[in-house]
PDB file of C-alpha atoms in Angstrom:
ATOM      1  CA  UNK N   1     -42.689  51.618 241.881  1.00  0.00           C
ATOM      2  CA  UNK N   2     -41.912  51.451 245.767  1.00  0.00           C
ATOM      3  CA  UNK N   3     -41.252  54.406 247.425  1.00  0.00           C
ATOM      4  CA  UNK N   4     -37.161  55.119 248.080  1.00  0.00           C
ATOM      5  CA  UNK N   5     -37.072  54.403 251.723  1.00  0.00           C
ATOM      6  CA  UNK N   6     -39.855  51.537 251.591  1.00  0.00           C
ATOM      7  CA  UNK N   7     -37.240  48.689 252.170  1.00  0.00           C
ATOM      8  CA  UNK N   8     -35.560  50.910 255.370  1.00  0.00           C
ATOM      9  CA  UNK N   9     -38.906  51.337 256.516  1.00  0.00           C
ATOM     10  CA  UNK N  10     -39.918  47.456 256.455  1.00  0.00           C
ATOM     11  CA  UNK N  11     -36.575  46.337 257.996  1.00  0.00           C
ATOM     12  CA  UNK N  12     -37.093  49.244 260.816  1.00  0.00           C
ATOM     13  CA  UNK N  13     -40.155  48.120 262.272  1.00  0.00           C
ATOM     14  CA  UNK N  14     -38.986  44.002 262.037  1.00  0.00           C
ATOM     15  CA  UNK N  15     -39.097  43.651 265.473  1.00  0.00           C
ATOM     16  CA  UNK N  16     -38.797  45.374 268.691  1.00  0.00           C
ATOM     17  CA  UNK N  17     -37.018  48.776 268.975  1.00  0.00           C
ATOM     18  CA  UNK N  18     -34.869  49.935 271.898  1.00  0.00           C
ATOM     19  CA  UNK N  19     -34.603  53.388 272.651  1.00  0.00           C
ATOM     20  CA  UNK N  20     -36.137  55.180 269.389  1.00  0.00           C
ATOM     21  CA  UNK N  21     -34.817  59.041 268.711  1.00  0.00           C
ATOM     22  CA  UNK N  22     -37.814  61.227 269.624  1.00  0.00           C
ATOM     23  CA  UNK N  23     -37.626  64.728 270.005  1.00  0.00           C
ATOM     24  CA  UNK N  24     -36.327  64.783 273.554  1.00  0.00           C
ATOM     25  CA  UNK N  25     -34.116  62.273 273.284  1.00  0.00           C
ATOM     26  CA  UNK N  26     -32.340  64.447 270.164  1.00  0.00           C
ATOM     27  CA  UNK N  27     -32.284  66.981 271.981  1.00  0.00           C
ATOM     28  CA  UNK N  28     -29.927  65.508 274.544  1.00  0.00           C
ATOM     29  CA  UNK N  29     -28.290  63.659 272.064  1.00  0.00           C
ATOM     30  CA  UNK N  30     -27.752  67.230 270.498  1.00  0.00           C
ATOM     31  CA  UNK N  31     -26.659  68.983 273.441  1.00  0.00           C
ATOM     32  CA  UNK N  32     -24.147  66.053 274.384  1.00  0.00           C
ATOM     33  CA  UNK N  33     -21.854  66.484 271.012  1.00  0.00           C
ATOM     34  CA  UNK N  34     -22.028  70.132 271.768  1.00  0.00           C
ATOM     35  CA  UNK N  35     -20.451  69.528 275.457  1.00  0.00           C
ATOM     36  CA  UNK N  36     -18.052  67.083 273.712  1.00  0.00           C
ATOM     37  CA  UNK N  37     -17.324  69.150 271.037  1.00  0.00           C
ATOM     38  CA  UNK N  38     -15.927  72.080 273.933  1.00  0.00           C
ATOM     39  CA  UNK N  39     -13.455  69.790 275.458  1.00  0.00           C
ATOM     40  CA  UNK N  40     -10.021  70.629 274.432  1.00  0.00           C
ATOM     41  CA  UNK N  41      -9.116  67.065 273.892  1.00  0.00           C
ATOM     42  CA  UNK N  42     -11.961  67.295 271.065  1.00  0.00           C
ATOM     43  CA  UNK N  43      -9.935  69.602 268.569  1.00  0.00           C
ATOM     44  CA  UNK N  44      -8.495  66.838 267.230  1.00  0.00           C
ATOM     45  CA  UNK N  45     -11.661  65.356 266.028  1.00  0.00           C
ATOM     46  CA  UNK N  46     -14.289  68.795 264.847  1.00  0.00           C
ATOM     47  CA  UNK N  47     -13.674  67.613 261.391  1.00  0.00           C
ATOM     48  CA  UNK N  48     -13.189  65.238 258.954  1.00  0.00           C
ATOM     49  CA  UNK N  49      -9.361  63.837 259.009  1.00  0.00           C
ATOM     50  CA  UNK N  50      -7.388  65.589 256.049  1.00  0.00           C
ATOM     51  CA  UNK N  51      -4.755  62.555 255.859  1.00  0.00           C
ATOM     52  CA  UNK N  52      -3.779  64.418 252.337  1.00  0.00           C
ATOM     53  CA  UNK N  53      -2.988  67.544 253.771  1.00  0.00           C
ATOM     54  CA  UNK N  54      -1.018  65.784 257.020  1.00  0.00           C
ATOM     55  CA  UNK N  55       0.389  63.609 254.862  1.00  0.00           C
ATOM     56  CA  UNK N  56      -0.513  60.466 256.323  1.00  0.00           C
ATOM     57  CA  UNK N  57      -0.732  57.909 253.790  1.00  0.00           C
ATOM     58  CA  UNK N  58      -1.953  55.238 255.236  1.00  0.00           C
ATOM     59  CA  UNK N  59      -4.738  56.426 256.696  1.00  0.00           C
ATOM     60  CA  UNK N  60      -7.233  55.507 254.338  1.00  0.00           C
ATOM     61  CA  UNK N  61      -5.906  51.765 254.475  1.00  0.00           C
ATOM     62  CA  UNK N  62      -6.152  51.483 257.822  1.00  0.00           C
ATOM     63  CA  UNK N  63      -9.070  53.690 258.868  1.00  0.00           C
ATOM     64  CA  UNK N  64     -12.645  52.329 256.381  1.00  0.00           C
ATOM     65  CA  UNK N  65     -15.068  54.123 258.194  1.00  0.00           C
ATOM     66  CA  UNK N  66     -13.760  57.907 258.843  1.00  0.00           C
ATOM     67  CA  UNK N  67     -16.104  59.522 261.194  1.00  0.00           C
ATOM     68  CA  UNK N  68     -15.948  63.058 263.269  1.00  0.00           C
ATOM     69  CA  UNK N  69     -17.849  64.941 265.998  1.00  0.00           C
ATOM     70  CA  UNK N  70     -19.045  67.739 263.224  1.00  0.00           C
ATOM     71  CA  UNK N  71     -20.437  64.816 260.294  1.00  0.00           C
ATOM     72  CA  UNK N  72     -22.508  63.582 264.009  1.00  0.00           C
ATOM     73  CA  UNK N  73     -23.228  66.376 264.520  1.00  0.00           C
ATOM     74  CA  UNK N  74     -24.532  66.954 261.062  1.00  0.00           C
ATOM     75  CA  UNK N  75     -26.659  64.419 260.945  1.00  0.00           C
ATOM     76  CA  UNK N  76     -28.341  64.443 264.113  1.00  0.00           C
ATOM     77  CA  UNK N  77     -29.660  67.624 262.389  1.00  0.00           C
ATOM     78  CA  UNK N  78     -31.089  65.432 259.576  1.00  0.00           C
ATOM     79  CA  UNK N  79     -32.775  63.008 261.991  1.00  0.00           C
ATOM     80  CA  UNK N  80     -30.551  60.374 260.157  1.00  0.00           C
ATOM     81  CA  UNK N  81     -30.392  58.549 263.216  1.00  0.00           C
ATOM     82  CA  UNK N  82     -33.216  56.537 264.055  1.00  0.00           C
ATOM     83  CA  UNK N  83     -32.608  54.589 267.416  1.00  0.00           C
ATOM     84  CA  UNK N  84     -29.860  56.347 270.328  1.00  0.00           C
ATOM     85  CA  UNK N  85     -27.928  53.530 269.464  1.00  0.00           C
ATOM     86  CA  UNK N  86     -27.235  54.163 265.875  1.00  0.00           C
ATOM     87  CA  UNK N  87     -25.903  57.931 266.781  1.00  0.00           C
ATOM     88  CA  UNK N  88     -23.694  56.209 269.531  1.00  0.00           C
ATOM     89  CA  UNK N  89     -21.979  53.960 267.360  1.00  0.00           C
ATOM     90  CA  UNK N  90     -21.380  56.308 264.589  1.00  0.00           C
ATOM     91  CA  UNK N  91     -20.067  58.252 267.763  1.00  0.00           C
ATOM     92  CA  UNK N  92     -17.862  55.633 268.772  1.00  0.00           C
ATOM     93  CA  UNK N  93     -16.390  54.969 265.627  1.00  0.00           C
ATOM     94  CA  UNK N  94     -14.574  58.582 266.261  1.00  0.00           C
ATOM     95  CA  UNK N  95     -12.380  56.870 268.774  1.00  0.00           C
ATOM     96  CA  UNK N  96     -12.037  53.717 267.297  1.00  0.00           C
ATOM     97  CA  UNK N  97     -10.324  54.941 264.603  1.00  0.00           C
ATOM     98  CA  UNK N  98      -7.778  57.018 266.475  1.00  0.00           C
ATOM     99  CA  UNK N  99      -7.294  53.881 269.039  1.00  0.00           C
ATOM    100  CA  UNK N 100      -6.737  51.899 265.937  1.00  0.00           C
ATOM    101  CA  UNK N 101      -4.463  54.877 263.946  1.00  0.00           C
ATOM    102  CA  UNK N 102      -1.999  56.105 267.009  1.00  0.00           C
ATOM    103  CA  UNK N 103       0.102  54.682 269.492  1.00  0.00           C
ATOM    104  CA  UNK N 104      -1.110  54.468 273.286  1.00  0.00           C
ATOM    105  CA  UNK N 105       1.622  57.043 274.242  1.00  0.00           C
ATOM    106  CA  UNK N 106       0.022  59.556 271.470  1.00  0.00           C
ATOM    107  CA  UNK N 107      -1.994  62.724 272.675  1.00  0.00           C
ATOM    108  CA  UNK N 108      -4.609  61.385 269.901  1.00  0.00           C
ATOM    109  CA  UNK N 109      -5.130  58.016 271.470  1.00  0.00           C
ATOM    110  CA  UNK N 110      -5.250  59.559 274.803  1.00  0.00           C
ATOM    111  CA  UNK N 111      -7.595  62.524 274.007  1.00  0.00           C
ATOM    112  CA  UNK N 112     -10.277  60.005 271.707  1.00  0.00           C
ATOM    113  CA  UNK N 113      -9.634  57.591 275.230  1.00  0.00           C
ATOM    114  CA  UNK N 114     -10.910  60.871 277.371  1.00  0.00           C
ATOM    115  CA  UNK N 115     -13.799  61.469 275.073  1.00  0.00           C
ATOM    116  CA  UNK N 116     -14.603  58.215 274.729  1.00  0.00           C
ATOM    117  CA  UNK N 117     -14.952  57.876 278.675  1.00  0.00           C
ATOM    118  CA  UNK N 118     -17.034  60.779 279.283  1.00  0.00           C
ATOM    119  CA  UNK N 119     -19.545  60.004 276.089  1.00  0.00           C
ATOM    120  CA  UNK N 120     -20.061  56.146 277.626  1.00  0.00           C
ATOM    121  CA  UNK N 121     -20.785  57.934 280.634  1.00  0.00           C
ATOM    122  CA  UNK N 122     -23.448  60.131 279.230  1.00  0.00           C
ATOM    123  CA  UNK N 123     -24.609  57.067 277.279  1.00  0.00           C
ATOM    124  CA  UNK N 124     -25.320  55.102 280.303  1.00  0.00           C
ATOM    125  CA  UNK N 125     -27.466  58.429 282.294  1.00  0.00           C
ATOM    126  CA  UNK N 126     -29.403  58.579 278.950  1.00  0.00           C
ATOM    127  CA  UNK N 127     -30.082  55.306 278.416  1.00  0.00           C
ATOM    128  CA  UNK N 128     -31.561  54.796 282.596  1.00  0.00           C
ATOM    129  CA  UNK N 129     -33.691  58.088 281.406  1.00  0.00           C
ATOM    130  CA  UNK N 130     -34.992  56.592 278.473  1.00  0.00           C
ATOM    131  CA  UNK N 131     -35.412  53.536 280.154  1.00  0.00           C
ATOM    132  CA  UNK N 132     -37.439  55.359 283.232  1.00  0.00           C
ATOM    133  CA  UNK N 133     -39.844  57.095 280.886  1.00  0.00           C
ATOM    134  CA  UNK N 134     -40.602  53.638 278.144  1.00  0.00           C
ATOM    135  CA  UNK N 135     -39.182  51.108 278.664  1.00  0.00           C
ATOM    136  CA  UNK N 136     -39.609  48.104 275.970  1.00  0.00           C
ATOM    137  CA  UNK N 137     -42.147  46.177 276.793  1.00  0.00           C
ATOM    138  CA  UNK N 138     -40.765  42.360 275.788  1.00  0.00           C
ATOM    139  CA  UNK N 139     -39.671  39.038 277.248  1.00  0.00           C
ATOM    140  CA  UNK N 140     -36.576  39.561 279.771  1.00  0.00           C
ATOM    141  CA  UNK N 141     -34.677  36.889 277.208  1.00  0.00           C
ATOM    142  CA  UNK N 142     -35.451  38.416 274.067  1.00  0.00           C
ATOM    143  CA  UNK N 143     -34.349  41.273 275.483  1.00  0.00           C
ATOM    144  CA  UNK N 144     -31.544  39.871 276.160  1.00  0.00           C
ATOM    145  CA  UNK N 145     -31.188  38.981 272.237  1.00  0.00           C
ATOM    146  CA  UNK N 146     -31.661  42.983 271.502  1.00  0.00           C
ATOM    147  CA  UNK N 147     -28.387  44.303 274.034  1.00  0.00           C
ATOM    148  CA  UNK N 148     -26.511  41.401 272.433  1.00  0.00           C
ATOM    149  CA  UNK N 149     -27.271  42.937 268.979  1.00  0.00           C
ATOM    150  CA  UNK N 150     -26.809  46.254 270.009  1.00  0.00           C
ATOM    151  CA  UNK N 151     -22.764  45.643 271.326  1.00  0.00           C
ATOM    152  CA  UNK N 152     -22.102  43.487 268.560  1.00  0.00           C
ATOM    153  CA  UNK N 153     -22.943  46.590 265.919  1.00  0.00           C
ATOM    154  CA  UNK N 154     -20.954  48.470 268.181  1.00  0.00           C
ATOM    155  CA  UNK N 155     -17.879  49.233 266.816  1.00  0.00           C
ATOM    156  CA  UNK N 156     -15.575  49.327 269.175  1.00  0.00           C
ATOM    157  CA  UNK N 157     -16.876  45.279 270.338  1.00  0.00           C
ATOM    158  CA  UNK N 158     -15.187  44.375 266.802  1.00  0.00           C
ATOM    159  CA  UNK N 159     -12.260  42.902 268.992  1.00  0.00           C
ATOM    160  CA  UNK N 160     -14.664  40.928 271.559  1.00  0.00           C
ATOM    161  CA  UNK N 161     -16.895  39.033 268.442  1.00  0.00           C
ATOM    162  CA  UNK N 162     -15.104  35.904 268.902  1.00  0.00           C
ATOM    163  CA  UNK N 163     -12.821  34.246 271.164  1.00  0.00           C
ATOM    164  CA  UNK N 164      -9.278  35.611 271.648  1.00  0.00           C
ATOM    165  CA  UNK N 165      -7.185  33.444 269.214  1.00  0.00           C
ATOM    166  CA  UNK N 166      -3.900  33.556 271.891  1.00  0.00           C
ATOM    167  CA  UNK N 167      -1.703  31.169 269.826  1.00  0.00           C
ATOM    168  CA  UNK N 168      -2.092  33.375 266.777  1.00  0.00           C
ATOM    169  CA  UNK N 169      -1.316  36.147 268.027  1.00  0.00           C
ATOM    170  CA  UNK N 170       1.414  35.302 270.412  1.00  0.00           C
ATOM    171  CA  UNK N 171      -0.131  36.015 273.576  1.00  0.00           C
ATOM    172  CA  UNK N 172       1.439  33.033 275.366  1.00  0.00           C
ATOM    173  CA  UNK N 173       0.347  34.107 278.858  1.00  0.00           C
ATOM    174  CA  UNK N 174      -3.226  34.406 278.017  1.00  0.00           C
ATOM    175  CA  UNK N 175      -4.698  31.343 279.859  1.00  0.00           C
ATOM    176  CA  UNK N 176      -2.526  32.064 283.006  1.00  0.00           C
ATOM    177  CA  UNK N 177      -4.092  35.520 283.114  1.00  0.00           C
ATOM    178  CA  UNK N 178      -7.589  35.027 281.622  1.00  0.00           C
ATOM    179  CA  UNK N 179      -9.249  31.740 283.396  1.00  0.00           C
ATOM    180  CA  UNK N 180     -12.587  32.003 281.659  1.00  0.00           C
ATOM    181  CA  UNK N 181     -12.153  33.372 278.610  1.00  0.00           C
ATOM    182  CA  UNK N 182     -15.651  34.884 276.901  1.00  0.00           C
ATOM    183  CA  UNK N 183     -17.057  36.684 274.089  1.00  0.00           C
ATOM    184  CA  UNK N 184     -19.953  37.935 272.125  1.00  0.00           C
ATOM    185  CA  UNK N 185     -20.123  34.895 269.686  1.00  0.00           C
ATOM    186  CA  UNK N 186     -20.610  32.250 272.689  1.00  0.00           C
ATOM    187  CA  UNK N 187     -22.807  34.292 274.344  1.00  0.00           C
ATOM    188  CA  UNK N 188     -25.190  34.477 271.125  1.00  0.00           C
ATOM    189  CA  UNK N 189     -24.974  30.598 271.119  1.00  0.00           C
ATOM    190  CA  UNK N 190     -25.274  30.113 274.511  1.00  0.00           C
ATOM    191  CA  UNK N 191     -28.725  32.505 274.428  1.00  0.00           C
ATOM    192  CA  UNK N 192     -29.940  30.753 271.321  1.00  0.00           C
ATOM    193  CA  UNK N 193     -29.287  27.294 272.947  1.00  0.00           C
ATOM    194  CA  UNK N 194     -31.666  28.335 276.120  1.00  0.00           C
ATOM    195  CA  UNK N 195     -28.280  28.128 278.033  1.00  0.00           C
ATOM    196  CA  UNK N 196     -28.950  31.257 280.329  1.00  0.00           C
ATOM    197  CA  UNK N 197     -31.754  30.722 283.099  1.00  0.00           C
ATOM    198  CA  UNK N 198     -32.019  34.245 284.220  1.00  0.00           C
ATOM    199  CA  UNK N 199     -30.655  37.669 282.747  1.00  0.00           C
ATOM    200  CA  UNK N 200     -27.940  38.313 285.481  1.00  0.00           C
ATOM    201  CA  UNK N 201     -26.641  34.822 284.032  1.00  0.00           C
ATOM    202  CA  UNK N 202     -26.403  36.855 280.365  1.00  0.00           C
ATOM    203  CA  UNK N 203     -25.192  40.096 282.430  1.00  0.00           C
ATOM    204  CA  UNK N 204     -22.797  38.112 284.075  1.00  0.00           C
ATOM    205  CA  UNK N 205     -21.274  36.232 280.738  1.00  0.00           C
ATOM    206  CA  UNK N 206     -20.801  39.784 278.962  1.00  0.00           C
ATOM    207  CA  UNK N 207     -19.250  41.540 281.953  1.00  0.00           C
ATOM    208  CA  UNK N 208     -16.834  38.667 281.662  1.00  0.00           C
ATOM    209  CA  UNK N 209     -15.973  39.832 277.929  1.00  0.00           C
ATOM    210  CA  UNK N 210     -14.991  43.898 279.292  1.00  0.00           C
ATOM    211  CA  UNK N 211     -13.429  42.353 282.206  1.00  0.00           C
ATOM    212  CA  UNK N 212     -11.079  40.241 280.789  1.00  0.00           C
ATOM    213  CA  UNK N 213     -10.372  42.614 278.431  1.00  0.00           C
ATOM    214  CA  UNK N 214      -9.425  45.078 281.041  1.00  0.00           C
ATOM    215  CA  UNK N 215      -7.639  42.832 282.868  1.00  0.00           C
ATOM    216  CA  UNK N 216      -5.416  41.877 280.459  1.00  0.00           C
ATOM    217  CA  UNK N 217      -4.816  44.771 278.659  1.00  0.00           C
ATOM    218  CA  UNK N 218      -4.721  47.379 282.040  1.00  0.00           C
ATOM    219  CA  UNK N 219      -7.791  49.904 282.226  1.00  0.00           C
ATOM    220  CA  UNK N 220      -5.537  53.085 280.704  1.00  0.00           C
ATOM    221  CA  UNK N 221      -5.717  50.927 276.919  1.00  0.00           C
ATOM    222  CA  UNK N 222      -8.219  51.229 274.627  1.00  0.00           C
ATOM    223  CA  UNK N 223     -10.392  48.572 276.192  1.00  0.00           C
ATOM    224  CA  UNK N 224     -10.488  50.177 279.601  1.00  0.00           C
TER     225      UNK N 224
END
């Protein structure tokens, strides 16, 4: 009989791995949910969400994936995280759900929007040092393919998958304000199709995405 983990294993080493969790890079990874964790904005989100206790009943239909800065915190402990990515987007899905549960206006909306700033922006200074000391050593196309992967399993990119369906949801000035609409979905088929001839093409295509987003929806929402 195969060992528990034999399947995880196989699918782990499947291809190429960006940015694996060694020692160092836990470390960091460690002492950036610690810095988080001292921010005032982050008493909101220490601990699990008791939606009994507040009372807040629809929590649990609304919010699937309940995540906090302690259960990170927790696991990075465990070494349950086996690529910087994985802890970021368990990491992420902290603010997604209070973007998704509160109003703009809210002090929870605004305080997972802080957080959420400052943890991108650690993101990006570890990434550039992981980067500086191995980087992966693959075709500039296919690794391409891996950064697409990697923002589509990020959970706050749920809303940039496919392209913005205006007439369904009403948005009836969307092609006077967006004039090249793009998202994650036609940039997969565009990289499958040998449509890019260069990666700035691909950087320039998923830039597009954030932008538009931004522009639309003003850099103090959620997609900012």
């Amino acid at each position: 009989m195969a060992a528990p983990d034999a399947h995880r294993d196989k699918r782990a080493k499947a291809g190429p791995v960006l940015y694996p969790m060694d020692e160092p890079l836990l470390r960091k990874c460690d002492a950036l949910m610690k810095n988080l964790a001292k921010k005032s904005q982050a008493v909101h989100f220490l601990r699990p969400v008791d939606w009994k206790k507040m009372g807040l009943v629809d929590y649990p239909k609304l919010i699937k994936h309940p995540m906090d800065i302690g259960t990170v915190s927790e696991r990075l402990g465990k070494n349950h995280y086996a690529r910087l990515e994985d802890f970021a987007n368990e990491t992420r899905l902290i603010w997604k759900n209070a973007f998704i549960f509160n109003a703009p206006d809210s002090l929870y909306f605004k305080a997972a929007k802080s957080l959420s700033d400052a943890f991108e922006k650690a993101m990006e200074k570890m990434e550039a040092e992981a980067e500086a000391v191995s980087a992966l050593q693959v075709d500039t196309m296919e690794r391409c393919n891996i950064l697409l992967a990697d923002i589509q399993a990020n959970p706050l990119a749920e809303w940039f998958l496919d392209p913005v369906d205006h007439v369904a949801l009403g948005l009836t000035d969307y092609t006077q304000v967006i004039t090249q609409p793009m998202d994650l979905s036609t940039i997969g088929r565009k990289l499958q199709r040998a449509q890019y001839l260069s990666p700035e093409d691909f950087a320039h295509d998923t830039r597009l995405v954030f932008q538009n987003a931004i522009t639309y929806n003003s850099a103090q929402s959620m997609f900012g």
